[in-house]
Amino acid sequence: MRPYLSACFLIAYVALVESACQQPRQFYVDCGGARSYQNSVTFCAKYGMTLLNLTNSSAIVSQVTDLNQTLYSINCNSLFWFSSGNKTGIVANTASLAAVLTSLLTGIGDLLGGVVNLVDTLLCTLLFLPCPTTTTPAPITQAITICVRKIQQRVIQKCLTQTARIDMKTFQFNEQPMYGGVIDTFASRSRMTCSGICSSMDECIGVSYINGICSLYM
Ligand SMILES: *[C@@H]1O[C@H](CO)[C@@H](O)[C@H](O)[C@H]1NC(C)=O
Ligand SMILES: *[C@@H]1O[C@H](CO)[C@@H](O)[C@H](O)[C@H]1NC(C)=O
Ligand SMILES: *[C@@H]1O[C@H](CO)[C@@H](O)[C@H](O)[C@H]1NC(C)=O
Ligand SMILES: *[C@@H]1O[C@H](CO)[C@@H](O)[C@H](O)[C@H]1NC(C)=O
């Protein structure tokens, strides 16, 4: 009886706190560790995501605004990798994000350089911004990784809050589409087992359990 009850507890906990949960943002930012460009691409792909790509479109302003808010919300000012159109290995940070957006909207984005150029350095004269004093910046080989999460279907979100009251009577599943990278996917005996594994992993933000397949999301 005991294992059954504790499994119920985990599920109820996951389901009950869900309404108080903030939806994950579209951008997954790994602000802690710098990687090479190629390793960042590989990192995102490993978890079913894609490396940040800032290319002009009707959505670019909201995309950059969302990215800016994401970075501010976690106080991340590090240089990050992105691609633009067919260009790869470009770096920027929160301070140069406005210049990146301007360059994309005006078409100067075609001049965005590769790994040796900070966007600021490259665009300062074109955009009449103050130019950095050093004219030959060191090549950048390491920057942080920003991945774009895909929408995942029927996810039960996991939230950490101390205020939720555990009450089995109001227990209900509230599956919904949610942004997520995929940590792992495997056959699981029950939804409870699936949720239990997610509960024990810090990086897990939600699960789906569909046709006996458990997916864990980040
Ligand atoms: C970035 O996105 C644009 C538009 O969707 C696409 O054409 C381009 O190939 C992408 N670049 C990379 C490096 O994936
Ligand atoms: C990249 O795209 C630009 C136009 O946006 C084009 O002029 C250039 O030839 C392309 N480069 C490659 C390697 O495809
Ligand atoms: C990013 O957010 C900060 C703080 O809200 C704001 O001052 C800045 O203009 C924003 N930059 C862009 C490119 O949206
Ligand atoms: C950027 O995209 C918008 C909307 O798709 C378009 O109107 C604008 O001409 C594009 N700018 C450039 C420089 O391609």
PDB file of C-alpha atoms and ligand atoms in Angstrom:
ATOM      1  CA  MET A   1       0.000   0.000   0.000  1.00  0.00           C
ATOM      2  CA  ARG A   2       2.756   2.377   0.893  1.00  0.00           C
ATOM      3  CA  PRO A   3       4.529   2.545  -2.504  1.00  0.00           C
ATOM      4  CA  TYR A   4       1.151   3.154  -4.158  1.00  0.00           C
ATOM      5  CA  LEU A   5       0.336   6.055  -1.840  1.00  0.00           C
ATOM      6  CA  SER A   6       3.690   7.724  -2.247  1.00  0.00           C
ATOM      7  CA  ALA A   7       3.371   7.443  -6.015  1.00  0.00           C
ATOM      8  CA  CYS A   8      -0.061   9.108  -5.778  1.00  0.00           C
ATOM      9  CA  PHE A   9       1.476  11.825  -3.685  1.00  0.00           C
ATOM     10  CA  LEU A  10       4.026  12.601  -6.383  1.00  0.00           C
ATOM     11  CA  ILE A  11       1.383  12.817  -9.088  1.00  0.00           C
ATOM     12  CA  ALA A  12      -0.966  14.881  -6.945  1.00  0.00           C
ATOM     13  CA  TYR A  13       1.872  17.211  -6.107  1.00  0.00           C
ATOM     14  CA  VAL A  14       2.791  17.660  -9.761  1.00  0.00           C
ATOM     15  CA  ALA A  15      -0.822  18.225 -10.791  1.00  0.00           C
ATOM     16  CA  LEU A  16      -1.851  20.510  -7.941  1.00  0.00           C
ATOM     17  CA  VAL A  17       0.932  23.030  -8.192  1.00  0.00           C
ATOM     18  CA  GLU A  18       0.622  23.218 -11.928  1.00  0.00           C
ATOM     19  CA  SER A  19      -1.785  26.165 -11.979  1.00  0.00           C
ATOM     20  CA  ALA A  20       0.698  28.286 -10.037  1.00  0.00           C
ATOM     21  CA  CYS A  21       3.403  27.489 -12.568  1.00  0.00           C
ATOM     22  CA  GLN A  22       4.904  29.903 -15.020  1.00  0.00           C
ATOM     23  CA  GLN A  23       5.093  28.520 -18.516  1.00  0.00           C
ATOM     24  CA  PRO A  24       8.668  27.796 -19.569  1.00  0.00           C
ATOM     25  CA  ARG A  25      10.038  30.271 -22.075  1.00  0.00           C
ATOM     26  CA  GLN A  26      10.854  29.345 -25.627  1.00  0.00           C
ATOM     27  CA  PHE A  27      14.570  29.833 -25.015  1.00  0.00           C
ATOM     28  CA  TYR A  28      16.624  27.432 -22.946  1.00  0.00           C
ATOM     29  CA  VAL A  29      19.698  29.325 -21.699  1.00  0.00           C
ATOM     30  CA  ASP A  30      22.698  27.473 -20.317  1.00  0.00           C
ATOM     31  CA  CYS A  31      24.381  30.543 -18.857  1.00  0.00           C
ATOM     32  CA  GLY A  32      26.833  28.613 -16.710  1.00  0.00           C
ATOM     33  CA  GLY A  33      29.198  26.927 -19.115  1.00  0.00           C
ATOM     34  CA  ALA A  34      30.856  28.217 -22.286  1.00  0.00           C
ATOM     35  CA  ARG A  35      31.322  25.916 -25.268  1.00  0.00           C
ATOM     36  CA  SER A  36      32.616  26.069 -28.806  1.00  0.00           C
ATOM     37  CA  TYR A  37      30.012  26.873 -31.461  1.00  0.00           C
ATOM     38  CA  GLN A  38      29.939  23.294 -32.709  1.00  0.00           C
ATOM     39  CA  ASN A  39      29.529  21.892 -29.203  1.00  0.00           C
ATOM     40  CA  SER A  40      26.626  24.279 -28.613  1.00  0.00           C
ATOM     41  CA  VAL A  41      24.904  23.048 -31.785  1.00  0.00           C
ATOM     42  CA  THR A  42      25.485  19.457 -30.632  1.00  0.00           C
ATOM     43  CA  PHE A  43      24.236  20.219 -27.112  1.00  0.00           C
ATOM     44  CA  CYS A  44      20.902  21.601 -28.378  1.00  0.00           C
ATOM     45  CA  ALA A  45      20.437  18.771 -30.886  1.00  0.00           C
ATOM     46  CA  LYS A  46      21.078  16.154 -28.205  1.00  0.00           C
ATOM     47  CA  TYR A  47      17.981  17.406 -26.358  1.00  0.00           C
ATOM     48  CA  GLY A  48      15.717  17.866 -29.361  1.00  0.00           C
ATOM     49  CA  MET A  49      16.263  21.624 -29.599  1.00  0.00           C
ATOM     50  CA  THR A  50      17.982  23.921 -32.095  1.00  0.00           C
ATOM     51  CA  LEU A  51      20.627  26.552 -31.497  1.00  0.00           C
ATOM     52  CA  LEU A  52      19.362  30.143 -31.447  1.00  0.00           C
ATOM     53  CA  ASN A  53      18.794  31.485 -34.965  1.00  0.00           C
ATOM     54  CA  LEU A  54      18.002  35.180 -35.359  1.00  0.00           C
ATOM     55  CA  THR A  55      16.870  35.746 -38.931  1.00  0.00           C
ATOM     56  CA  ASN A  56      14.681  38.583 -40.156  1.00  0.00           C
ATOM     57  CA  SER A  57      10.979  37.718 -40.320  1.00  0.00           C
ATOM     58  CA  SER A  58       7.687  39.206 -39.182  1.00  0.00           C
ATOM     59  CA  ALA A  59       8.334  37.556 -35.785  1.00  0.00           C
ATOM     60  CA  ILE A  60      11.873  38.843 -35.216  1.00  0.00           C
ATOM     61  CA  VAL A  61      10.936  41.780 -32.946  1.00  0.00           C
ATOM     62  CA  SER A  62       8.889  39.635 -30.553  1.00  0.00           C
ATOM     63  CA  GLN A  63      11.544  36.926 -30.713  1.00  0.00           C
ATOM     64  CA  VAL A  64      14.328  39.330 -29.702  1.00  0.00           C
ATOM     65  CA  THR A  65      12.135  40.916 -27.011  1.00  0.00           C
ATOM     66  CA  ASP A  66      11.369  37.488 -25.574  1.00  0.00           C
ATOM     67  CA  LEU A  67      15.048  36.530 -25.687  1.00  0.00           C
ATOM     68  CA  ASN A  68      16.007  39.809 -24.001  1.00  0.00           C
ATOM     69  CA  GLN A  69      13.477  39.215 -21.208  1.00  0.00           C
ATOM     70  CA  THR A  70      14.665  35.646 -20.772  1.00  0.00           C
ATOM     71  CA  LEU A  71      18.280  36.778 -20.382  1.00  0.00           C
ATOM     72  CA  TYR A  72      17.340  39.627 -18.013  1.00  0.00           C
ATOM     73  CA  SER A  73      15.182  37.315 -15.884  1.00  0.00           C
ATOM     74  CA  ILE A  74      18.190  35.131 -15.100  1.00  0.00           C
ATOM     75  CA  ASN A  75      20.686  38.014 -15.092  1.00  0.00           C
ATOM     76  CA  CYS A  76      22.730  36.497 -17.910  1.00  0.00           C
ATOM     77  CA  ASN A  77      25.054  38.939 -19.673  1.00  0.00           C
ATOM     78  CA  SER A  78      27.436  36.411 -21.165  1.00  0.00           C
ATOM     79  CA  LEU A  79      28.271  36.217 -24.844  1.00  0.00           C
ATOM     80  CA  PHE A  80      26.058  33.673 -26.590  1.00  0.00           C
ATOM     81  CA  TRP A  81      26.240  31.911 -29.954  1.00  0.00           C
ATOM     82  CA  PHE A  82      23.632  32.290 -32.664  1.00  0.00           C
ATOM     83  CA  SER A  83      23.186  31.826 -36.386  1.00  0.00           C
ATOM     84  CA  SER A  84      21.492  34.185 -38.820  1.00  0.00           C
ATOM     85  CA  GLY A  85      20.350  33.167 -42.276  1.00  0.00           C
ATOM     86  CA  ASN A  86      23.205  31.071 -43.636  1.00  0.00           C
ATOM     87  CA  LYS A  87      25.763  32.561 -41.218  1.00  0.00           C
ATOM     88  CA  THR A  88      26.863  30.575 -38.191  1.00  0.00           C
ATOM     89  CA  GLY A  89      29.081  31.166 -35.171  1.00  0.00           C
ATOM     90  CA  ILE A  90      28.016  34.758 -34.442  1.00  0.00           C
ATOM     91  CA  VAL A  91      28.220  36.059 -30.877  1.00  0.00           C
ATOM     92  CA  ALA A  92      26.238  38.740 -29.059  1.00  0.00           C
ATOM     93  CA  ASN A  93      25.095  39.580 -25.541  1.00  0.00           C
ATOM     94  CA  THR A  94      22.261  41.564 -23.979  1.00  0.00           C
ATOM     95  CA  ALA A  95      24.138  44.813 -24.537  1.00  0.00           C
ATOM     96  CA  SER A  96      24.428  44.218 -28.298  1.00  0.00           C
ATOM     97  CA  LEU A  97      20.957  42.730 -28.795  1.00  0.00           C
ATOM     98  CA  ALA A  98      19.440  46.045 -29.899  1.00  0.00           C
ATOM     99  CA  ALA A  99      22.190  46.429 -32.522  1.00  0.00           C
ATOM    100  CA  VAL A 100      21.580  42.884 -33.729  1.00  0.00           C
ATOM    101  CA  LEU A 101      17.872  43.593 -34.132  1.00  0.00           C
ATOM    102  CA  THR A 102      18.521  46.830 -36.003  1.00  0.00           C
ATOM    103  CA  SER A 103      20.952  45.090 -38.320  1.00  0.00           C
ATOM    104  CA  LEU A 104      18.446  42.338 -39.088  1.00  0.00           C
ATOM    105  CA  LEU A 105      15.576  44.756 -39.727  1.00  0.00           C
ATOM    106  CA  THR A 106      17.674  47.001 -41.963  1.00  0.00           C
ATOM    107  CA  GLY A 107      19.433  44.252 -43.885  1.00  0.00           C
ATOM    108  CA  ILE A 108      22.860  45.151 -42.522  1.00  0.00           C
ATOM    109  CA  GLY A 109      22.506  41.703 -40.932  1.00  0.00           C
ATOM    110  CA  ASP A 110      23.957  40.295 -44.132  1.00  0.00           C
ATOM    111  CA  LEU A 111      27.248  41.723 -42.899  1.00  0.00           C
ATOM    112  CA  LEU A 112      27.156  39.946 -39.565  1.00  0.00           C
ATOM    113  CA  GLY A 113      30.552  38.381 -39.100  1.00  0.00           C
ATOM    114  CA  GLY A 114      31.847  35.079 -37.858  1.00  0.00           C
ATOM    115  CA  VAL A 115      33.568  34.099 -34.663  1.00  0.00           C
ATOM    116  CA  VAL A 116      36.205  36.832 -34.709  1.00  0.00           C
ATOM    117  CA  ASN A 117      33.732  39.707 -34.563  1.00  0.00           C
ATOM    118  CA  LEU A 118      31.574  40.969 -31.798  1.00  0.00           C
ATOM    119  CA  VAL A 119      28.456  42.364 -33.368  1.00  0.00           C
ATOM    120  CA  ASP A 120      29.111  45.689 -31.644  1.00  0.00           C
ATOM    121  CA  THR A 121      32.548  46.013 -33.174  1.00  0.00           C
ATOM    122  CA  LEU A 122      31.353  45.206 -36.642  1.00  0.00           C
ATOM    123  CA  LEU A 123      28.303  47.442 -36.703  1.00  0.00           C
ATOM    124  CA  CYS A 124      29.356  50.441 -34.667  1.00  0.00           C
ATOM    125  CA  THR A 125      30.301  52.630 -37.602  1.00  0.00           C
ATOM    126  CA  LEU A 126      27.389  51.531 -39.761  1.00  0.00           C
ATOM    127  CA  LEU A 127      24.880  52.235 -37.018  1.00  0.00           C
ATOM    128  CA  PHE A 128      26.616  55.346 -35.645  1.00  0.00           C
ATOM    129  CA  LEU A 129      27.154  53.696 -32.275  1.00  0.00           C
ATOM    130  CA  PRO A 130      30.236  54.333 -30.144  1.00  0.00           C
ATOM    131  CA  CYS A 131      32.982  52.006 -31.344  1.00  0.00           C
ATOM    132  CA  PRO A 132      35.030  49.924 -28.899  1.00  0.00           C
ATOM    133  CA  THR A 133      38.556  51.282 -28.452  1.00  0.00           C
ATOM    134  CA  THR A 134      40.276  48.046 -29.344  1.00  0.00           C
ATOM    135  CA  THR A 135      40.197  47.553 -33.093  1.00  0.00           C
ATOM    136  CA  THR A 136      41.374  43.946 -33.121  1.00  0.00           C
ATOM    137  CA  PRO A 137      39.338  41.918 -30.650  1.00  0.00           C
ATOM    138  CA  ALA A 138      40.659  38.476 -29.803  1.00  0.00           C
ATOM    139  CA  PRO A 139      38.907  35.682 -31.672  1.00  0.00           C
ATOM    140  CA  ILE A 140      36.023  34.279 -29.687  1.00  0.00           C
ATOM    141  CA  THR A 141      36.067  30.515 -29.463  1.00  0.00           C
ATOM    142  CA  GLN A 142      33.830  29.955 -26.425  1.00  0.00           C
ATOM    143  CA  ALA A 143      30.387  31.342 -25.614  1.00  0.00           C
ATOM    144  CA  ILE A 144      27.282  30.175 -23.808  1.00  0.00           C
ATOM    145  CA  THR A 145      24.507  28.132 -25.383  1.00  0.00           C
ATOM    146  CA  ILE A 146      20.934  29.242 -26.084  1.00  0.00           C
ATOM    147  CA  CYS A 147      18.640  26.580 -27.499  1.00  0.00           C
ATOM    148  CA  VAL A 148      15.133  27.021 -28.904  1.00  0.00           C
ATOM    149  CA  ARG A 149      12.609  24.694 -27.319  1.00  0.00           C
ATOM    150  CA  LYS A 150       9.915  23.050 -29.407  1.00  0.00           C
ATOM    151  CA  ILE A 151       6.262  22.850 -28.374  1.00  0.00           C
ATOM    152  CA  GLN A 152       5.639  19.459 -26.754  1.00  0.00           C
ATOM    153  CA  GLN A 153       2.123  18.027 -26.548  1.00  0.00           C
ATOM    154  CA  ARG A 154       0.194  16.946 -23.445  1.00  0.00           C
ATOM    155  CA  VAL A 155       2.823  17.865 -20.878  1.00  0.00           C
ATOM    156  CA  ILE A 156       2.183  17.790 -17.148  1.00  0.00           C
ATOM    157  CA  GLN A 157       4.342  20.584 -15.832  1.00  0.00           C
ATOM    158  CA  LYS A 158       6.386  20.170 -12.672  1.00  0.00           C
ATOM    159  CA  CYS A 159       6.637  23.173 -10.395  1.00  0.00           C
ATOM    160  CA  LEU A 160       8.446  23.729  -7.161  1.00  0.00           C
ATOM    161  CA  THR A 161       6.321  25.646  -4.710  1.00  0.00           C
ATOM    162  CA  GLN A 162       5.998  25.250  -0.989  1.00  0.00           C
ATOM    163  CA  THR A 163       2.498  26.708  -0.807  1.00  0.00           C
ATOM    164  CA  ALA A 164       0.530  23.957  -2.545  1.00  0.00           C
ATOM    165  CA  ARG A 165      -1.793  22.014  -0.264  1.00  0.00           C
ATOM    166  CA  ILE A 166      -1.921  18.290  -0.939  1.00  0.00           C
ATOM    167  CA  ASP A 167      -5.590  17.387  -1.259  1.00  0.00           C
ATOM    168  CA  MET A 168      -6.368  14.219  -3.188  1.00  0.00           C
ATOM    169  CA  LYS A 169      -9.992  15.336  -3.813  1.00  0.00           C
ATOM    170  CA  THR A 170      -8.992  18.232  -6.039  1.00  0.00           C
ATOM    171  CA  PHE A 171      -6.382  16.168  -7.787  1.00  0.00           C
ATOM    172  CA  GLN A 172      -6.619  16.378 -11.554  1.00  0.00           C
ATOM    173  CA  PHE A 173      -4.328  16.153 -14.529  1.00  0.00           C
ATOM    174  CA  ASN A 174      -4.050  19.218 -16.613  1.00  0.00           C
ATOM    175  CA  GLU A 175      -2.212  18.261 -19.723  1.00  0.00           C
ATOM    176  CA  GLN A 176      -1.306  21.038 -22.099  1.00  0.00           C
ATOM    177  CA  PRO A 177       1.185  21.900 -24.824  1.00  0.00           C
ATOM    178  CA  MET A 178       4.379  23.355 -23.360  1.00  0.00           C
ATOM    179  CA  TYR A 179       7.810  24.447 -24.570  1.00  0.00           C
ATOM    180  CA  GLY A 180      10.392  21.785 -23.765  1.00  0.00           C
ATOM    181  CA  GLY A 181      13.612  20.097 -24.725  1.00  0.00           C
ATOM    182  CA  VAL A 182      13.644  16.329 -24.395  1.00  0.00           C
ATOM    183  CA  ILE A 183      15.899  14.919 -21.672  1.00  0.00           C
ATOM    184  CA  ASP A 184      14.869  11.333 -22.243  1.00  0.00           C
ATOM    185  CA  THR A 185      12.096   9.132 -23.660  1.00  0.00           C
ATOM    186  CA  PHE A 186      11.501   5.556 -22.555  1.00  0.00           C
ATOM    187  CA  ALA A 187       8.818   2.918 -22.022  1.00  0.00           C
ATOM    188  CA  SER A 188       7.361   3.168 -18.534  1.00  0.00           C
ATOM    189  CA  ARG A 189       4.974   0.953 -16.600  1.00  0.00           C
ATOM    190  CA  SER A 190       2.867   3.818 -15.317  1.00  0.00           C
ATOM    191  CA  ARG A 191       2.393   7.544 -15.327  1.00  0.00           C
ATOM    192  CA  MET A 192       3.301   7.508 -11.643  1.00  0.00           C
ATOM    193  CA  THR A 193       6.708   6.006 -12.327  1.00  0.00           C
ATOM    194  CA  CYS A 194       7.229   8.572 -15.047  1.00  0.00           C
ATOM    195  CA  SER A 195       6.325  11.535 -12.767  1.00  0.00           C
ATOM    196  CA  GLY A 196       8.374  10.085  -9.933  1.00  0.00           C
ATOM    197  CA  ILE A 197      11.533  10.064 -12.023  1.00  0.00           C
ATOM    198  CA  CYS A 198      10.914  13.682 -13.072  1.00  0.00           C
ATOM    199  CA  SER A 199      10.357  14.693  -9.431  1.00  0.00           C
ATOM    200  CA  SER A 200      13.785  13.375  -8.549  1.00  0.00           C
ATOM    201  CA  MET A 201      15.594  15.314 -11.293  1.00  0.00           C
ATOM    202  CA  ASP A 202      16.278  19.044 -10.832  1.00  0.00           C
ATOM    203  CA  GLU A 203      16.485  19.741 -14.547  1.00  0.00           C
ATOM    204  CA  CYS A 204      13.121  18.072 -15.317  1.00  0.00           C
ATOM    205  CA  ILE A 205      10.331  20.663 -15.822  1.00  0.00           C
ATOM    206  CA  GLY A 206       7.549  18.322 -16.918  1.00  0.00           C
ATOM    207  CA  VAL A 207       6.544  14.919 -18.225  1.00  0.00           C
ATOM    208  CA  SER A 208       4.261  13.377 -20.761  1.00  0.00           C
ATOM    209  CA  TYR A 209       2.978   9.824 -20.576  1.00  0.00           C
ATOM    210  CA  ILE A 210       1.373   8.734 -23.803  1.00  0.00           C
ATOM    211  CA  ASN A 211       0.737   5.107 -24.833  1.00  0.00           C
ATOM    212  CA  GLY A 212       3.168   3.755 -22.256  1.00  0.00           C
ATOM    213  CA  ILE A 213       5.948   6.101 -23.310  1.00  0.00           C
ATOM    214  CA  CYS A 214       7.362   8.472 -20.706  1.00  0.00           C
ATOM    215  CA  SER A 215       9.088  11.659 -21.850  1.00  0.00           C
ATOM    216  CA  LEU A 216      10.990  13.965 -19.534  1.00  0.00           C
ATOM    217  CA  TYR A 217      11.381  17.633 -20.504  1.00  0.00           C
ATOM    218  CA  MET A 218      13.909  20.393 -19.750  1.00  0.00           C
TER     219      MET A 218
HETATM  220  C1  LIG B   1      18.141  30.177 -39.705  1.00  0.00           C
HETATM  221  O1  LIG B   1      16.775  30.363 -40.011  1.00  0.00           O
HETATM  222  C2  LIG B   1      16.542  30.716 -41.372  1.00  0.00           C
HETATM  223  C3  LIG B   1      15.069  31.044 -41.534  1.00  0.00           C
HETATM  224  O2  LIG B   1      14.265  30.105 -40.910  1.00  0.00           O
HETATM  225  C4  LIG B   1      16.995  29.559 -42.265  1.00  0.00           C
HETATM  226  O3  LIG B   1      16.804  29.898 -43.621  1.00  0.00           O
HETATM  227  C5  LIG B   1      18.472  29.290 -42.016  1.00  0.00           C
HETATM  228  O4  LIG B   1      18.897  28.163 -42.761  1.00  0.00           O
HETATM  229  C6  LIG B   1      18.742  29.045 -40.525  1.00  0.00           C
HETATM  230  N1  LIG B   1      20.167  28.966 -40.323  1.00  0.00           N
HETATM  231  C7  LIG B   1      20.750  27.933 -39.716  1.00  0.00           C
HETATM  232  C8  LIG B   1      22.242  28.000 -39.600  1.00  0.00           C
HETATM  233  O5  LIG B   1      20.143  26.959 -39.317  1.00  0.00           O
HETATM  234  C1  LIG B   2      24.336  33.500 -47.793  1.00  0.00           C
HETATM  235  O1  LIG B   2      23.215  34.301 -48.102  1.00  0.00           O
HETATM  236  C2  LIG B   2      23.528  35.477 -48.803  1.00  0.00           C
HETATM  237  C3  LIG B   2      22.246  36.265 -48.997  1.00  0.00           C
HETATM  238  O2  LIG B   2      21.519  36.362 -47.816  1.00  0.00           O
HETATM  239  C4  LIG B   2      24.176  35.116 -50.157  1.00  0.00           C
HETATM  240  O3  LIG B   2      24.559  36.314 -50.812  1.00  0.00           O
HETATM  241  C5  LIG B   2      25.387  34.241 -49.920  1.00  0.00           C
HETATM  242  O4  LIG B   2      25.910  33.792 -51.158  1.00  0.00           O
HETATM  243  C6  LIG B   2      25.024  33.041 -49.085  1.00  0.00           C
HETATM  244  N1  LIG B   2      26.218  32.286 -48.758  1.00  0.00           N
HETATM  245  C7  LIG B   2      26.264  30.953 -48.815  1.00  0.00           C
HETATM  246  C8  LIG B   2      27.574  30.331 -48.468  1.00  0.00           C
HETATM  247  O5  LIG B   2      25.295  30.274 -49.120  1.00  0.00           O
HETATM  248  C1  LIG B   3      16.121  44.514 -23.018  1.00  0.00           C
HETATM  249  O1  LIG B   3      15.507  44.746 -21.755  1.00  0.00           O
HETATM  250  C2  LIG B   3      16.034  45.886 -21.078  1.00  0.00           C
HETATM  251  C3  LIG B   3      15.407  45.915 -19.688  1.00  0.00           C
HETATM  252  O2  LIG B   3      14.029  45.699 -19.723  1.00  0.00           O
HETATM  253  C4  LIG B   3      15.747  47.119 -21.899  1.00  0.00           C
HETATM  254  O3  LIG B   3      16.305  48.255 -21.247  1.00  0.00           O
HETATM  255  C5  LIG B   3      16.382  46.957 -23.277  1.00  0.00           C
HETATM  256  O4  LIG B   3      16.052  48.053 -24.114  1.00  0.00           O
HETATM  257  C6  LIG B   3      15.893  45.680 -23.943  1.00  0.00           C
HETATM  258  N1  LIG B   3      16.583  45.474 -25.202  1.00  0.00           N
HETATM  259  C7  LIG B   3      15.962  44.985 -26.282  1.00  0.00           C
HETATM  260  C8  LIG B   3      16.809  44.779 -27.491  1.00  0.00           C
HETATM  261  O5  LIG B   3      14.760  44.699 -26.304  1.00  0.00           O
HETATM  262  C1  LIG B   4      12.379  41.897 -42.564  1.00  0.00           C
HETATM  263  O1  LIG B   4      11.133  41.208 -42.491  1.00  0.00           O
HETATM  264  C2  LIG B   4      10.019  42.046 -42.649  1.00  0.00           C
HETATM  265  C3  LIG B   4       8.757  41.218 -42.413  1.00  0.00           C
HETATM  266  O2  LIG B   4       8.894  39.930 -42.919  1.00  0.00           O
HETATM  267  C4  LIG B   4      10.058  42.675 -44.048  1.00  0.00           C
HETATM  268  O3  LIG B   4       8.949  43.535 -44.221  1.00  0.00           O
HETATM  269  C5  LIG B   4      11.356  43.442 -44.197  1.00  0.00           C
HETATM  270  O4  LIG B   4      11.473  43.959 -45.523  1.00  0.00           O
HETATM  271  C6  LIG B   4      12.546  42.550 -43.938  1.00  0.00           C
HETATM  272  N1  LIG B   4      13.786  43.327 -43.966  1.00  0.00           N
HETATM  273  C7  LIG B   4      14.856  42.923 -44.630  1.00  0.00           C
HETATM  274  C8  LIG B   4      16.036  43.830 -44.585  1.00  0.00           C
HETATM  275  O5  LIG B   4      14.887  41.881 -45.266  1.00  0.00           O
END
